[in-house]
């Protein structure tokens, strides 16, 4: 069954969209670790000679000044300023802003601080991004600014990135700002507002999937129903954003669970408002606030319609509980 809100492949920033052929990734596919770095990745060190310098404060675009000498060829991860937030663990979903410069050519590269750009959301240590991003944040604290010197083995691999003009032998310098870290088992907590009696009822189970009970004898609604169980105090979700969510879903007709993020690894990333999800999700999630827990009742016309999908029969009304953990 195609998961309704499973781990959809999120298009990466162009800076990270390298593959073994040297071209950007296509079709929204995340490049694999093998494609990005076909040679063994060296273990990072904390300093090397010579080293770039960094000016600017956390949360703003950095100014990177290159030294006169050539890069050492070592993979360097240096903490410029340490934050006071949680320590990033393997598998955590991290949100990172970045500035970058090609040491070999001296060119500035695209930054998440550039107009129209946004932070990168990814799982730390998952192997899904270049090692300069994937490994550098591990065991670092949220709020930290990192200076990362990435030789090809820790950057774009033996192919470089033709779209950016990064050659196969180029060393790239990154400044990473760790904005947020969300563990895979995160859930929304807070005061719960009980839904009306004619809607499904929800029992909170802490770190486990909430229990959804469909009202007995109640006919399935024919229109989308959205009820805010916990109102988050974060920013409003906008169309096109990448969301980090936990969710669970049942079929109205029999109350049986057909999918849940708790059953396949925890929090999942997805894009909202772009047609990647069923219409009920796109319509219900846009305009909600980060930190909210939602109850959704999705009629067939906004779900799978007259098509069966795995454990979901044709013409099914679906019920979801969704935790909106983050948005970028």
PDB file of N, CA, C and O in Angstrom, residues 71-132:
ATOM      1  N   UNK A  71      43.732  23.438   0.928  1.00  0.00           N
ATOM      2  CA  UNK A  71      43.105  22.583   1.947  1.00  0.00           C
ATOM      3  C   UNK A  71      43.943  21.349   2.232  1.00  0.00           C
ATOM      4  O   UNK A  71      44.662  20.840   1.361  1.00  0.00           O
ATOM      5  N   UNK A  72      43.834  20.871   3.457  1.00  0.00           N
ATOM      6  CA  UNK A  72      44.653  19.743   3.903  1.00  0.00           C
ATOM      7  C   UNK A  72      44.176  18.410   3.341  1.00  0.00           C
ATOM      8  O   UNK A  72      44.910  17.422   3.383  1.00  0.00           O
ATOM      9  N   UNK A  73      42.933  18.363   2.852  1.00  0.00           N
ATOM     10  CA  UNK A  73      42.355  17.101   2.407  1.00  0.00           C
ATOM     11  C   UNK A  73      41.639  16.359   3.514  1.00  0.00           C
ATOM     12  O   UNK A  73      41.046  15.305   3.275  1.00  0.00           O
ATOM     13  N   UNK A  74      41.644  16.919   4.728  1.00  0.00           N
ATOM     14  CA  UNK A  74      40.962  16.290   5.844  1.00  0.00           C
ATOM     15  C   UNK A  74      39.522  16.777   5.964  1.00  0.00           C
ATOM     16  O   UNK A  74      39.192  17.901   5.580  1.00  0.00           O
ATOM     17  N   UNK A  75      38.673  15.921   6.478  1.00  0.00           N
ATOM     18  CA  UNK A  75      37.275  16.242   6.779  1.00  0.00           C
ATOM     19  C   UNK A  75      37.263  16.856   8.178  1.00  0.00           C
ATOM     20  O   UNK A  75      37.547  16.185   9.165  1.00  0.00           O
ATOM     21  N   UNK A  76      36.939  18.146   8.240  1.00  0.00           N
ATOM     22  CA  UNK A  76      37.025  18.888   9.494  1.00  0.00           C
ATOM     23  C   UNK A  76      35.640  19.340   9.944  1.00  0.00           C
ATOM     24  O   UNK A  76      34.874  19.883   9.140  1.00  0.00           O
ATOM     25  N   UNK A  77      35.331  19.121  11.209  1.00  0.00           N
ATOM     26  CA  UNK A  77      34.106  19.630  11.819  1.00  0.00           C
ATOM     27  C   UNK A  77      34.509  20.380  13.085  1.00  0.00           C
ATOM     28  O   UNK A  77      34.969  19.778  14.045  1.00  0.00           O
ATOM     29  N   UNK A  78      34.329  21.686  13.058  1.00  0.00           N
ATOM     30  CA  UNK A  78      34.753  22.553  14.154  1.00  0.00           C
ATOM     31  C   UNK A  78      33.555  23.334  14.674  1.00  0.00           C
ATOM     32  O   UNK A  78      32.815  23.927  13.887  1.00  0.00           O
ATOM     33  N   UNK A  79      33.326  23.345  15.969  1.00  0.00           N
ATOM     34  CA  UNK A  79      32.233  24.110  16.561  1.00  0.00           C
ATOM     35  C   UNK A  79      32.662  25.574  16.715  1.00  0.00           C
ATOM     36  O   UNK A  79      33.539  25.889  17.522  1.00  0.00           O
ATOM     37  N   UNK A  80      32.045  26.447  15.924  1.00  0.00           N
ATOM     38  CA  UNK A  80      32.347  27.872  15.988  1.00  0.00           C
ATOM     39  C   UNK A  80      31.742  28.474  17.252  1.00  0.00           C
ATOM     40  O   UNK A  80      32.378  29.237  17.977  1.00  0.00           O
ATOM     41  N   UNK A  81      30.480  28.149  17.507  1.00  0.00           N
ATOM     42  CA  UNK A  81      29.805  28.582  18.730  1.00  0.00           C
ATOM     43  C   UNK A  81      28.854  27.475  19.142  1.00  0.00           C
ATOM     44  O   UNK A  81      28.150  26.914  18.306  1.00  0.00           O
ATOM     45  N   UNK A  82      28.855  27.155  20.439  1.00  0.00           N
ATOM     46  CA  UNK A  82      28.047  26.036  20.921  1.00  0.00           C
ATOM     47  C   UNK A  82      26.704  26.513  21.431  1.00  0.00           C
ATOM     48  O   UNK A  82      26.614  27.477  22.197  1.00  0.00           O
ATOM     49  N   UNK A  83      25.651  25.830  21.016  1.00  0.00           N
ATOM     50  CA  UNK A  83      24.312  26.139  21.480  1.00  0.00           C
ATOM     51  C   UNK A  83      24.027  25.496  22.823  1.00  0.00           C
ATOM     52  O   UNK A  83      24.843  24.746  23.368  1.00  0.00           O
ATOM     53  N   UNK A  84      22.841  25.770  23.324  1.00  0.00           N
ATOM     54  CA  UNK A  84      22.449  25.244  24.633  1.00  0.00           C
ATOM     55  C   UNK A  84      21.273  24.274  24.527  1.00  0.00           C
ATOM     56  O   UNK A  84      20.687  23.892  25.530  1.00  0.00           O
ATOM     57  N   UNK A  85      20.932  23.877  23.300  1.00  0.00           N
ATOM     58  CA  UNK A  85      19.788  22.992  23.095  1.00  0.00           C
ATOM     59  C   UNK A  85      20.149  21.526  23.252  1.00  0.00           C
ATOM     60  O   UNK A  85      21.235  21.169  23.722  1.00  0.00           O
ATOM     61  N   UNK A  86      19.223  20.677  22.831  1.00  0.00           N
ATOM     62  CA  UNK A  86      19.400  19.227  22.933  1.00  0.00           C
ATOM     63  C   UNK A  86      20.548  18.756  22.041  1.00  0.00           C
ATOM     64  O   UNK A  86      20.880  19.389  21.037  1.00  0.00           O
ATOM     65  N   UNK A  87      21.157  17.648  22.418  1.00  0.00           N
ATOM     66  CA  UNK A  87      22.223  17.045  21.629  1.00  0.00           C
ATOM     67  C   UNK A  87      21.626  16.189  20.522  1.00  0.00           C
ATOM     68  O   UNK A  87      20.738  15.374  20.760  1.00  0.00           O
ATOM     69  N   UNK A  88      22.103  16.364  19.302  1.00  0.00           N
ATOM     70  CA  UNK A  88      21.589  15.637  18.147  1.00  0.00           C
ATOM     71  C   UNK A  88      22.076  14.192  18.188  1.00  0.00           C
ATOM     72  O   UNK A  88      23.279  13.929  18.287  1.00  0.00           O
ATOM     73  N   UNK A  89      21.142  13.257  18.113  1.00  0.00           N
ATOM     74  CA  UNK A  89      21.460  11.835  18.093  1.00  0.00           C
ATOM     75  C   UNK A  89      21.183  11.267  16.706  1.00  0.00           C
ATOM     76  O   UNK A  89      20.425  11.843  15.917  1.00  0.00           O
ATOM     77  N   UNK A  90      21.774  10.138  16.399  1.00  0.00           N
ATOM     78  CA  UNK A  90      21.536   9.480  15.116  1.00  0.00           C
ATOM     79  C   UNK A  90      20.056   9.168  14.967  1.00  0.00           C
ATOM     80  O   UNK A  90      19.426   8.643  15.883  1.00  0.00           O
ATOM     81  N   UNK A  91      19.491   9.508  13.819  1.00  0.00           N
ATOM     82  CA  UNK A  91      18.078   9.286  13.552  1.00  0.00           C
ATOM     83  C   UNK A  91      17.195  10.457  13.872  1.00  0.00           C
ATOM     84  O   UNK A  91      16.039  10.499  13.445  1.00  0.00           O
ATOM     85  N   UNK A  92      17.720  11.439  14.627  1.00  0.00           N
ATOM     86  CA  UNK A  92      16.926  12.649  14.897  1.00  0.00           C
ATOM     87  C   UNK A  92      16.695  13.409  13.596  1.00  0.00           C
ATOM     88  O   UNK A  92      17.554  13.427  12.702  1.00  0.00           O
ATOM     89  N   UNK A  93      15.539  14.054  13.504  1.00  0.00           N
ATOM     90  CA  UNK A  93      15.277  14.951  12.381  1.00  0.00           C
ATOM     91  C   UNK A  93      15.828  16.333  12.743  1.00  0.00           C
ATOM     92  O   UNK A  93      15.397  16.942  13.713  1.00  0.00           O
ATOM     93  N   UNK A  94      16.783  16.797  11.954  1.00  0.00           N
ATOM     94  CA  UNK A  94      17.399  18.091  12.230  1.00  0.00           C
ATOM     95  C   UNK A  94      17.026  19.098  11.150  1.00  0.00           C
ATOM     96  O   UNK A  94      16.850  18.747   9.979  1.00  0.00           O
ATOM     97  N   UNK A  95      16.904  20.339  11.569  1.00  0.00           N
ATOM     98  CA  UNK A  95      16.699  21.450  10.648  1.00  0.00           C
ATOM     99  C   UNK A  95      17.961  22.301  10.681  1.00  0.00           C
ATOM    100  O   UNK A  95      18.381  22.752  11.750  1.00  0.00           O
ATOM    101  N   UNK A  96      18.567  22.477   9.518  1.00  0.00           N
ATOM    102  CA  UNK A  96      19.866  23.138   9.423  1.00  0.00           C
ATOM    103  C   UNK A  96      19.814  24.252   8.389  1.00  0.00           C
ATOM    104  O   UNK A  96      19.321  24.054   7.271  1.00  0.00           O
ATOM    105  N   UNK A  97      20.306  25.423   8.760  1.00  0.00           N
ATOM    106  CA  UNK A  97      20.597  26.479   7.787  1.00  0.00           C
ATOM    107  C   UNK A  97      22.074  26.397   7.423  1.00  0.00           C
ATOM    108  O   UNK A  97      22.904  25.968   8.237  1.00  0.00           O
ATOM    109  N   UNK A  98      22.411  26.805   6.205  1.00  0.00           N
ATOM    110  CA  UNK A  98      23.794  26.641   5.771  1.00  0.00           C
ATOM    111  C   UNK A  98      24.254  27.781   4.874  1.00  0.00           C
ATOM    112  O   UNK A  98      23.483  28.417   4.163  1.00  0.00           O
ATOM    113  N   UNK A  99      25.563  28.047   4.943  1.00  0.00           N
ATOM    114  CA  UNK A  99      26.290  28.904   4.019  1.00  0.00           C
ATOM    115  C   UNK A  99      27.412  28.042   3.446  1.00  0.00           C
ATOM    116  O   UNK A  99      27.918  27.154   4.141  1.00  0.00           O
ATOM    117  N   UNK A 100      27.802  28.275   2.191  1.00  0.00           N
ATOM    118  CA  UNK A 100      28.812  27.403   1.592  1.00  0.00           C
ATOM    119  C   UNK A 100      29.716  28.160   0.625  1.00  0.00           C
ATOM    120  O   UNK A 100      29.312  29.156   0.010  1.00  0.00           O
ATOM    121  N   UNK A 101      30.944  27.642   0.505  1.00  0.00           N
ATOM    122  CA  UNK A 101      31.934  28.244  -0.395  1.00  0.00           C
ATOM    123  C   UNK A 101      32.833  27.134  -0.932  1.00  0.00           C
ATOM    124  O   UNK A 101      33.206  26.204  -0.195  1.00  0.00           O
ATOM    125  N   UNK A 102      33.156  27.208  -2.204  1.00  0.00           N
ATOM    126  CA  UNK A 102      34.084  26.267  -2.823  1.00  0.00           C
ATOM    127  C   UNK A 102      35.503  26.761  -2.558  1.00  0.00           C
ATOM    128  O   UNK A 102      35.917  27.798  -3.064  1.00  0.00           O
ATOM    129  N   UNK A 103      36.236  26.024  -1.744  1.00  0.00           N
ATOM    130  CA  UNK A 103      37.603  26.442  -1.394  1.00  0.00           C
ATOM    131  C   UNK A 103      38.505  26.421  -2.626  1.00  0.00           C
ATOM    132  O   UNK A 103      39.353  27.293  -2.824  1.00  0.00           O
ATOM    133  N   UNK A 104      38.323  25.442  -3.501  1.00  0.00           N
ATOM    134  CA  UNK A 104      39.212  25.267  -4.645  1.00  0.00           C
ATOM    135  C   UNK A 104      39.096  26.418  -5.636  1.00  0.00           C
ATOM    136  O   UNK A 104      40.096  26.904  -6.179  1.00  0.00           O
ATOM    137  N   UNK A 105      37.868  26.878  -5.877  1.00  0.00           N
ATOM    138  CA  UNK A 105      37.655  27.959  -6.854  1.00  0.00           C
ATOM    139  C   UNK A 105      37.457  29.324  -6.196  1.00  0.00           C
ATOM    140  O   UNK A 105      37.534  30.350  -6.874  1.00  0.00           O
ATOM    141  N   UNK A 106      37.130  29.320  -4.907  1.00  0.00           N
ATOM    142  CA  UNK A 106      36.846  30.573  -4.207  1.00  0.00           C
ATOM    143  C   UNK A 106      35.437  31.085  -4.401  1.00  0.00           C
ATOM    144  O   UNK A 106      35.080  32.157  -3.894  1.00  0.00           O
ATOM    145  N   UNK A 107      34.598  30.323  -5.119  1.00  0.00           N
ATOM    146  CA  UNK A 107      33.233  30.775  -5.403  1.00  0.00           C
ATOM    147  C   UNK A 107      32.314  30.570  -4.209  1.00  0.00           C
ATOM    148  O   UNK A 107      32.382  29.540  -3.526  1.00  0.00           O
ATOM    149  N   UNK A 108      31.413  31.544  -4.007  1.00  0.00           N
ATOM    150  CA  UNK A 108      30.316  31.347  -3.064  1.00  0.00           C
ATOM    151  C   UNK A 108      29.291  30.411  -3.696  1.00  0.00           C
ATOM    152  O   UNK A 108      28.999  30.513  -4.894  1.00  0.00           O
ATOM    153  N   UNK A 109      28.723  29.510  -2.894  1.00  0.00           N
ATOM    154  CA  UNK A 109      27.711  28.576  -3.355  1.00  0.00           C
ATOM    155  C   UNK A 109      26.357  28.953  -2.757  1.00  0.00           C
ATOM    156  O   UNK A 109      26.293  29.741  -1.810  1.00  0.00           O
ATOM    157  N   UNK A 110      25.259  28.427  -3.313  1.00  0.00           N
ATOM    158  CA  UNK A 110      23.935  28.767  -2.784  1.00  0.00           C
ATOM    159  C   UNK A 110      23.832  28.498  -1.284  1.00  0.00           C
ATOM    160  O   UNK A 110      24.429  27.569  -0.750  1.00  0.00           O
ATOM    161  N   UNK A 111      23.038  29.346  -0.628  1.00  0.00           N
ATOM    162  CA  UNK A 111      22.855  29.285   0.824  1.00  0.00           C
ATOM    163  C   UNK A 111      21.378  29.206   1.143  1.00  0.00           C
ATOM    164  O   UNK A 111      20.532  29.726   0.410  1.00  0.00           O
ATOM    165  N   UNK A 112      21.047  28.565   2.257  1.00  0.00           N
ATOM    166  CA  UNK A 112      19.647  28.531   2.681  1.00  0.00           C
ATOM    167  C   UNK A 112      19.165  29.898   3.149  1.00  0.00           C
ATOM    168  O   UNK A 112      17.968  30.112   3.319  1.00  0.00           O
ATOM    169  N   UNK A 113      20.098  30.817   3.362  1.00  0.00           N
ATOM    170  CA  UNK A 113      19.733  32.181   3.750  1.00  0.00           C
ATOM    171  C   UNK A 113      19.446  33.072   2.537  1.00  0.00           C
ATOM    172  O   UNK A 113      19.034  34.220   2.691  1.00  0.00           O
ATOM    173  N   UNK A 114      19.689  32.551   1.326  1.00  0.00           N
ATOM    174  CA  UNK A 114      19.401  33.328   0.119  1.00  0.00           C
ATOM    175  C   UNK A 114      17.895  33.510  -0.046  1.00  0.00           C
ATOM    176  O   UNK A 114      17.110  32.660   0.385  1.00  0.00           O
ATOM    177  N   UNK A 115      17.462  34.617  -0.674  1.00  0.00           N
ATOM    178  CA  UNK A 115      16.026  34.826  -0.904  1.00  0.00           C
ATOM    179  C   UNK A 115      15.402  33.646  -1.651  1.00  0.00           C
ATOM    180  O   UNK A 115      15.973  33.130  -2.616  1.00  0.00           O
ATOM    181  N   UNK A 116      14.243  33.193  -1.170  1.00  0.00           N
ATOM    182  CA  UNK A 116      13.534  32.092  -1.797  1.00  0.00           C
ATOM    183  C   UNK A 116      14.008  30.718  -1.379  1.00  0.00           C
ATOM    184  O   UNK A 116      13.436  29.718  -1.799  1.00  0.00           O
ATOM    185  N   UNK A 117      15.048  30.663  -0.566  1.00  0.00           N
ATOM    186  CA  UNK A 117      15.557  29.388  -0.086  1.00  0.00           C
ATOM    187  C   UNK A 117      15.021  29.106   1.311  1.00  0.00           C
ATOM    188  O   UNK A 117      14.426  29.971   1.949  1.00  0.00           O
ATOM    189  N   UNK A 118      15.243  27.888   1.801  1.00  0.00           N
ATOM    190  CA  UNK A 118      14.765  27.517   3.125  1.00  0.00           C
ATOM    191  C   UNK A 118      15.706  26.504   3.746  1.00  0.00           C
ATOM    192  O   UNK A 118      16.553  25.918   3.055  1.00  0.00           O
ATOM    193  N   UNK A 119      15.596  26.278   5.046  1.00  0.00           N
ATOM    194  CA  UNK A 119      16.479  25.316   5.709  1.00  0.00           C
ATOM    195  C   UNK A 119      16.308  23.908   5.161  1.00  0.00           C
ATOM    196  O   UNK A 119      15.327  23.592   4.499  1.00  0.00           O
ATOM    197  N   UNK A 120      17.282  23.063   5.491  1.00  0.00           N
ATOM    198  CA  UNK A 120      17.248  21.660   5.105  1.00  0.00           C
ATOM    199  C   UNK A 120      16.792  20.822   6.294  1.00  0.00           C
ATOM    200  O   UNK A 120      17.320  20.945   7.397  1.00  0.00           O
ATOM    201  N   UNK A 121      15.788  19.965   6.066  1.00  0.00           N
ATOM    202  CA  UNK A 121      15.298  19.032   7.074  1.00  0.00           C
ATOM    203  C   UNK A 121      15.716  17.632   6.667  1.00  0.00           C
ATOM    204  O   UNK A 121      15.429  17.202   5.547  1.00  0.00           O
ATOM    205  N   UNK A 122      16.394  16.919   7.559  1.00  0.00           N
ATOM    206  CA  UNK A 122      16.852  15.564   7.224  1.00  0.00           C
ATOM    207  C   UNK A 122      17.130  14.793   8.506  1.00  0.00           C
ATOM    208  O   UNK A 122      17.183  15.355   9.602  1.00  0.00           O
ATOM    209  N   UNK A 123      17.309  13.490   8.356  1.00  0.00           N
ATOM    210  CA  UNK A 123      17.633  12.630   9.484  1.00  0.00           C
ATOM    211  C   UNK A 123      19.139  12.528   9.655  1.00  0.00           C
ATOM    212  O   UNK A 123      19.855  12.099   8.749  1.00  0.00           O
ATOM    213  N   UNK A 124      19.617  12.909  10.824  1.00  0.00           N
ATOM    214  CA  UNK A 124      21.046  12.871  11.093  1.00  0.00           C
ATOM    215  C   UNK A 124      21.557  11.432  11.080  1.00  0.00           C
ATOM    216  O   UNK A 124      20.938  10.532  11.632  1.00  0.00           O
ATOM    217  N   UNK A 125      22.691  11.227  10.404  1.00  0.00           N
ATOM    218  CA  UNK A 125      23.321   9.920  10.386  1.00  0.00           C
ATOM    219  C   UNK A 125      22.614   8.877   9.568  1.00  0.00           C
ATOM    220  O   UNK A 125      22.932   7.688   9.666  1.00  0.00           O
ATOM    221  N   UNK A 126      21.669   9.302   8.714  1.00  0.00           N
ATOM    222  CA  UNK A 126      20.891   8.340   7.937  1.00  0.00           C
ATOM    223  C   UNK A 126      21.578   7.930   6.645  1.00  0.00           C
ATOM    224  O   UNK A 126      21.186   6.960   6.003  1.00  0.00           O
ATOM    225  N   UNK A 127      22.580   8.690   6.242  1.00  0.00           N
ATOM    226  CA  UNK A 127      23.253   8.399   4.981  1.00  0.00           C
ATOM    227  C   UNK A 127      22.542   8.965   3.774  1.00  0.00           C
ATOM    228  O   UNK A 127      22.906   8.682   2.642  1.00  0.00           O
ATOM    229  N   UNK A 128      21.531   9.796   3.990  1.00  0.00           N
ATOM    230  CA  UNK A 128      20.754  10.325   2.878  1.00  0.00           C
ATOM    231  C   UNK A 128      21.309  11.584   2.252  1.00  0.00           C
ATOM    232  O   UNK A 128      20.900  11.969   1.170  1.00  0.00           O
ATOM    233  N   UNK A 129      22.242  12.244   2.928  1.00  0.00           N
ATOM    234  CA  UNK A 129      22.831  13.471   2.400  1.00  0.00           C
ATOM    235  C   UNK A 129      24.348  13.338   2.368  1.00  0.00           C
ATOM    236  O   UNK A 129      24.914  12.357   2.860  1.00  0.00           O
ATOM    237  N   UNK A 130      24.999  14.352   1.802  1.00  0.00           N
ATOM    238  CA  UNK A 130      26.458  14.353   1.802  1.00  0.00           C
ATOM    239  C   UNK A 130      26.940  14.255   3.248  1.00  0.00           C
ATOM    240  O   UNK A 130      26.319  14.794   4.170  1.00  0.00           O
ATOM    241  N   UNK A 131      28.059  13.539   3.494  1.00  0.00           N
ATOM    242  CA  UNK A 131      28.548  13.377   4.863  1.00  0.00           C
ATOM    243  C   UNK A 131      28.771  14.695   5.592  1.00  0.00           C
ATOM    244  O   UNK A 131      28.645  14.757   6.820  1.00  0.00           O
ATOM    245  N   UNK A 132      29.114  15.757   4.851  1.00  0.00           N
ATOM    246  CA  UNK A 132      29.317  17.056   5.490  1.00  0.00           C
ATOM    247  C   UNK A 132      28.080  17.494   6.266  1.00  0.00           C
ATOM    248  O   UNK A 132      28.187  18.176   7.288  1.00  0.00           O
TER     249      UNK A 132
END
